[in-house]
mmCIF file of C-alpha atoms in Angstrom:
data_model
loop_
_atom_site.group_PDB
_atom_site.id
_atom_site.type_symbol
_atom_site.label_atom_id
_atom_site.label_comp_id
_atom_site.label_asym_id
_atom_site.label_seq_id
_atom_site.Cartn_x
_atom_site.Cartn_y
_atom_site.Cartn_z
ATOM 1 C CA MET A 1 -49.069 61.701 -24.698
ATOM 2 C CA THR A 2 -46.226 61.091 -27.173
ATOM 3 C CA GLU A 3 -42.739 62.379 -26.546
ATOM 4 C CA ASP A 4 -41.111 64.644 -29.069
ATOM 5 C CA PRO A 5 -38.036 62.547 -30.500
ATOM 6 C CA SER A 6 -36.214 65.975 -30.691
ATOM 7 C CA GLU A 7 -36.545 66.404 -26.769
ATOM 8 C CA SER A 8 -35.364 62.806 -25.780
ATOM 9 C CA PRO A 9 -31.548 62.467 -25.191
ATOM 10 C CA THR A 10 -29.546 60.415 -27.581
ATOM 11 C CA ALA A 11 -27.289 57.728 -26.020
ATOM 12 C CA ALA A 12 -24.197 60.012 -26.588
ATOM 13 C CA GLN A 13 -26.077 62.929 -24.652
ATOM 14 C CA ALA A 14 -27.019 60.400 -21.950
ATOM 15 C CA THR A 15 -23.546 59.177 -21.298
ATOM 16 C CA PRO A 16 -21.447 61.641 -19.183
ATOM 17 C CA PRO A 17 -18.534 63.181 -20.890
ATOM 18 C CA ALA A 18 -16.011 61.768 -18.468
ATOM 19 C CA ARG A 19 -17.261 58.023 -19.068
ATOM 20 C CA ARG A 20 -17.068 58.541 -22.865
ATOM 21 C CA SER A 21 -13.560 59.934 -22.485
ATOM 22 C CA ARG A 22 -12.471 56.992 -20.303
ATOM 23 C CA GLY A 23 -13.804 54.433 -22.722
ATOM 24 C CA ARG A 24 -12.028 56.126 -25.649
ATOM 25 C CA ARG A 25 -8.855 56.124 -23.749
ATOM 26 C CA ARG A 26 -9.119 52.499 -23.018
ATOM 27 C CA LEU A 27 -9.834 51.623 -26.671
ATOM 28 C CA ARG A 28 -6.772 53.839 -27.721
ATOM 29 C CA HIS A 29 -4.507 51.880 -24.967
ATOM 30 C CA LEU A 30 -6.033 48.460 -26.237
ATOM 31 C CA GLY A 31 -5.232 49.352 -29.849
ATOM 32 C CA GLN A 32 -1.728 50.465 -28.800
ATOM 33 C CA TRP A 33 -1.211 47.185 -26.873
ATOM 34 C CA LEU A 34 -2.338 45.072 -29.685
ATOM 35 C CA LEU A 35 -0.131 47.011 -32.115
ATOM 36 C CA PHE A 36 2.921 46.411 -29.881
ATOM 37 C CA VAL A 37 2.259 42.787 -29.457
ATOM 38 C CA THR A 38 1.858 42.324 -33.007
ATOM 39 C CA LEU A 39 5.037 44.266 -33.874
ATOM 40 C CA ALA A 40 7.016 42.356 -31.061
ATOM 41 C CA PHE A 41 5.825 39.093 -32.479
ATOM 42 C CA THR A 42 6.681 39.947 -35.987
ATOM 43 C CA ALA A 43 10.100 41.206 -34.964
ATOM 44 C CA VAL A 44 11.067 38.207 -32.913
ATOM 45 C CA THR A 45 9.904 35.881 -35.619
ATOM 46 C CA VAL A 46 11.762 37.831 -38.412
ATOM 47 C CA VAL A 47 15.026 38.224 -36.479
ATOM 48 C CA GLY A 48 14.780 34.350 -35.397
ATOM 49 C CA ARG A 49 14.320 33.372 -38.996
ATOM 50 C CA LEU A 50 17.287 35.515 -40.129
ATOM 51 C CA ARG A 51 19.622 34.096 -37.584
ATOM 52 C CA ALA A 52 18.314 30.567 -38.171
ATOM 53 C CA PRO A 53 20.326 27.940 -39.950
ATOM 54 C CA ALA A 54 19.721 27.757 -43.686
ATOM 55 C CA LEU A 55 18.042 24.456 -43.892
ATOM 56 C CA ASP A 56 15.998 23.182 -46.927
ATOM 57 C CA GLY A 57 14.718 19.878 -48.058
ATOM 58 C CA PRO A 58 14.722 16.743 -46.135
ATOM 59 C CA ALA A 59 15.639 16.926 -42.327
ATOM 60 C CA PRO A 60 18.803 14.961 -41.612
ATOM 61 C CA ASN A 61 17.868 11.662 -39.674
ATOM 62 C CA PHE A 62 19.677 11.074 -36.378
ATOM 63 C CA ALA A 63 19.829 8.375 -33.719
ATOM 64 C CA LEU A 64 20.298 9.976 -30.254
ATOM 65 C CA ARG A 65 20.104 8.635 -26.716
ATOM 66 C CA ASN A 66 17.345 9.649 -24.441
ATOM 67 C CA LEU A 67 17.777 9.924 -20.607
ATOM 68 C CA ASP A 68 17.073 6.279 -20.124
ATOM 69 C CA GLY A 69 19.785 5.397 -22.601
ATOM 70 C CA GLU A 70 17.395 4.284 -25.339
ATOM 71 C CA ILE A 71 17.979 5.224 -28.975
ATOM 72 C CA VAL A 72 15.476 7.566 -30.460
ATOM 73 C CA GLN A 73 15.561 8.274 -34.264
ATOM 74 C CA LEU A 74 13.923 11.104 -36.175
ATOM 75 C CA SER A 75 12.661 8.608 -38.736
ATOM 76 C CA ASP A 76 10.539 7.106 -35.776
ATOM 77 C CA PHE A 77 8.313 10.211 -36.074
ATOM 78 C CA ARG A 78 7.614 9.897 -39.897
ATOM 79 C CA GLY A 79 4.036 10.929 -40.510
ATOM 80 C CA GLN A 80 3.858 13.533 -37.650
ATOM 81 C CA THR A 81 4.904 17.158 -37.534
ATOM 82 C CA VAL A 82 8.092 17.345 -35.331
ATOM 83 C CA VAL A 83 9.405 20.236 -33.223
ATOM 84 C CA LEU A 84 13.206 19.842 -32.631
ATOM 85 C CA ASN A 85 14.361 22.277 -29.880
ATOM 86 C CA PHE A 86 18.026 22.477 -29.467
ATOM 87 C CA TRP A 87 18.802 23.899 -25.925
ATOM 88 C CA ALA A 88 21.052 23.486 -22.873
ATOM 89 C CA THR A 89 20.542 23.657 -19.176
ATOM 90 C CA TRP A 90 23.116 26.456 -18.791
ATOM 91 C CA CYS A 91 21.384 28.611 -21.473
ATOM 92 C CA PRO A 92 18.975 31.191 -19.791
ATOM 93 C CA PRO A 93 16.914 32.029 -22.938
ATOM 94 C CA CYS A 94 16.397 28.138 -23.181
ATOM 95 C CA ARG A 95 15.119 28.097 -19.681
ATOM 96 C CA VAL A 96 12.875 30.942 -20.322
ATOM 97 C CA GLU A 97 11.183 28.982 -23.398
ATOM 98 C CA LEU A 98 10.806 25.690 -21.560
ATOM 99 C CA PRO A 99 7.405 26.247 -19.913
ATOM 100 C CA SER A 100 6.141 27.325 -23.416
ATOM 101 C CA PHE A 101 7.320 24.068 -25.134
ATOM 102 C CA ALA A 102 6.038 21.986 -22.255
ATOM 103 C CA ARG A 103 2.501 23.620 -22.577
ATOM 104 C CA PHE A 104 2.612 23.310 -26.358
ATOM 105 C CA ALA A 105 3.399 19.579 -26.006
ATOM 106 C CA ARG A 106 0.767 18.913 -23.697
ATOM 107 C CA LYS A 107 -1.918 20.791 -25.613
ATOM 108 C CA ASN A 108 -0.731 19.347 -29.016
ATOM 109 C CA PRO A 109 -0.152 15.544 -28.400
ATOM 110 C CA GLU A 110 -0.425 15.007 -32.331
ATOM 111 C CA ILE A 111 2.931 16.962 -32.739
ATOM 112 C CA ALA A 112 6.044 15.365 -31.662
ATOM 113 C CA VAL A 113 8.248 17.835 -29.514
ATOM 114 C CA LEU A 114 11.834 16.563 -28.856
ATOM 115 C CA GLY A 115 14.170 18.435 -26.719
ATOM 116 C CA LEU A 116 17.770 18.033 -27.914
ATOM 117 C CA SER A 117 20.159 18.933 -25.191
ATOM 118 C CA VAL A 118 23.446 20.345 -26.256
ATOM 119 C CA GLN A 119 26.429 20.140 -23.887
ATOM 120 C CA SER A 120 24.391 19.850 -20.694
ATOM 121 C CA PRO A 121 26.003 17.906 -17.808
ATOM 122 C CA PRO A 122 24.107 14.634 -17.540
ATOM 123 C CA ASN A 123 23.036 15.348 -13.699
ATOM 124 C CA ASP A 124 22.089 18.751 -14.462
ATOM 125 C CA LEU A 125 19.946 17.581 -17.547
ATOM 126 C CA LYS A 126 18.016 15.163 -15.554
ATOM 127 C CA ALA A 127 17.456 17.487 -12.447
ATOM 128 C CA THR A 128 16.197 20.111 -14.934
ATOM 129 C CA VAL A 129 13.738 17.786 -16.745
ATOM 130 C CA GLU A 130 12.360 16.546 -13.420
ATOM 131 C CA LYS A 131 12.211 20.106 -11.995
ATOM 132 C CA ARG A 132 10.656 21.728 -15.075
ATOM 133 C CA GLU A 133 8.334 18.548 -15.676
ATOM 134 C CA ILE A 134 9.147 18.418 -19.247
ATOM 135 C CA PRO A 135 6.558 16.153 -20.867
ATOM 136 C CA TYR A 136 8.470 15.397 -24.093
ATOM 137 C CA PRO A 137 11.475 13.273 -24.745
ATOM 138 C CA VAL A 138 14.826 14.862 -24.078
ATOM 139 C CA LEU A 139 17.785 13.505 -26.221
ATOM 140 C CA ILE A 140 21.478 13.944 -25.684
ATOM 141 C CA VAL A 141 22.919 15.706 -28.690
ATOM 142 C CA ASP A 142 26.088 14.661 -30.376
ATOM 143 C CA GLY A 143 28.406 17.159 -32.254
ATOM 144 C CA GLU A 144 27.540 15.608 -35.724
ATOM 145 C CA THR A 145 23.688 16.136 -35.224
ATOM 146 C CA ALA A 146 24.258 19.960 -34.115
ATOM 147 C CA GLU A 147 26.304 20.342 -37.182
ATOM 148 C CA ALA A 148 23.857 18.679 -39.613
ATOM 149 C CA TYR A 149 21.232 21.032 -38.459
ATOM 150 C CA GLY A 150 23.557 23.951 -38.528
ATOM 151 C CA VAL A 151 23.054 24.894 -34.972
ATOM 152 C CA SER A 152 25.405 27.649 -33.950
ATOM 153 C CA SER A 153 23.454 29.493 -31.151
ATOM 154 C CA LEU A 154 20.805 28.283 -28.480
ATOM 155 C CA PRO A 155 18.059 27.902 -28.370
ATOM 156 C CA THR A 156 17.389 26.835 -31.977
ATOM 157 C CA THR A 157 14.143 25.243 -33.098
ATOM 158 C CA ILE A 158 13.357 23.336 -36.294
ATOM 159 C CA ILE A 159 9.959 22.427 -37.480
ATOM 160 C CA ILE A 160 9.729 19.265 -39.703
ATOM 161 C CA THR A 161 6.651 18.312 -41.839
ATOM 162 C CA PRO A 162 5.065 14.716 -41.563
ATOM 163 C CA GLU A 163 6.902 14.009 -44.789
ATOM 164 C CA GLY A 164 10.310 14.716 -43.188
ATOM 165 C CA GLN A 165 10.854 18.167 -44.892
ATOM 166 C CA VAL A 166 12.201 21.080 -42.930
ATOM 167 C CA ARG A 167 9.495 23.735 -42.822
ATOM 168 C CA TRP A 168 10.832 26.266 -40.479
ATOM 169 C CA ALA A 169 14.117 27.017 -38.646
ATOM 170 C CA HIS A 170 14.380 29.650 -35.780
ATOM 171 C CA SER A 171 17.214 30.771 -33.543
ATOM 172 C CA GLY A 172 16.212 32.371 -30.361
ATOM 173 C CA VAL A 173 13.343 32.250 -27.596
ATOM 174 C CA LEU A 174 9.956 30.913 -28.972
ATOM 175 C CA PHE A 175 6.604 31.171 -27.081
ATOM 176 C CA GLY A 176 3.481 29.130 -27.504
ATOM 177 C CA PRO A 177 1.700 31.337 -30.034
ATOM 178 C CA GLN A 178 4.809 31.289 -32.364
ATOM 179 C CA LEU A 179 5.076 27.426 -31.900
ATOM 180 C CA TRP A 180 1.336 27.045 -32.855
ATOM 181 C CA TRP A 181 1.669 29.452 -35.748
ATOM 182 C CA MET A 182 4.875 27.666 -37.078
ATOM 183 C CA THR A 183 3.540 24.193 -36.893
ATOM 184 C CA ARG A 184 0.270 24.779 -38.890
#
């Protein structure tokens, strides 16, 4: 005996109304959450870009000491994308973004990440690097380098192309997705 198609319930009829309503609510909440995340990402990026130093053209070279006292120059990284992160141990937003920079550096070894410490007491700096397990070189910034990059607030991040050109400048906290996007 064949069943009359008009008598068999459709999928919508077979699903109780309460389950359909819950599913729609979840989709609506997911859509709202995605919209919020997208708007927040855009706002942070735009505001950071507006507050950032106005840098164009070749990135100023520098020769700074790392925590072991060795000289590190920006020109040593020619041929690689470079992320310069100006920060300080006493800066709360800087401490917030440190885990994101550490994860980014571990996941993207082809990109040179350099932490440029501004006015951090040497003992605090070494303790912070060890405690936070910062996997990238941390350099001690002099006033001349901070001035050459137009750093007026912390944190400030500069992205440099493999050819040595400034690609992006951002003032304020950055997180992994933003770093990934800015370095592509």
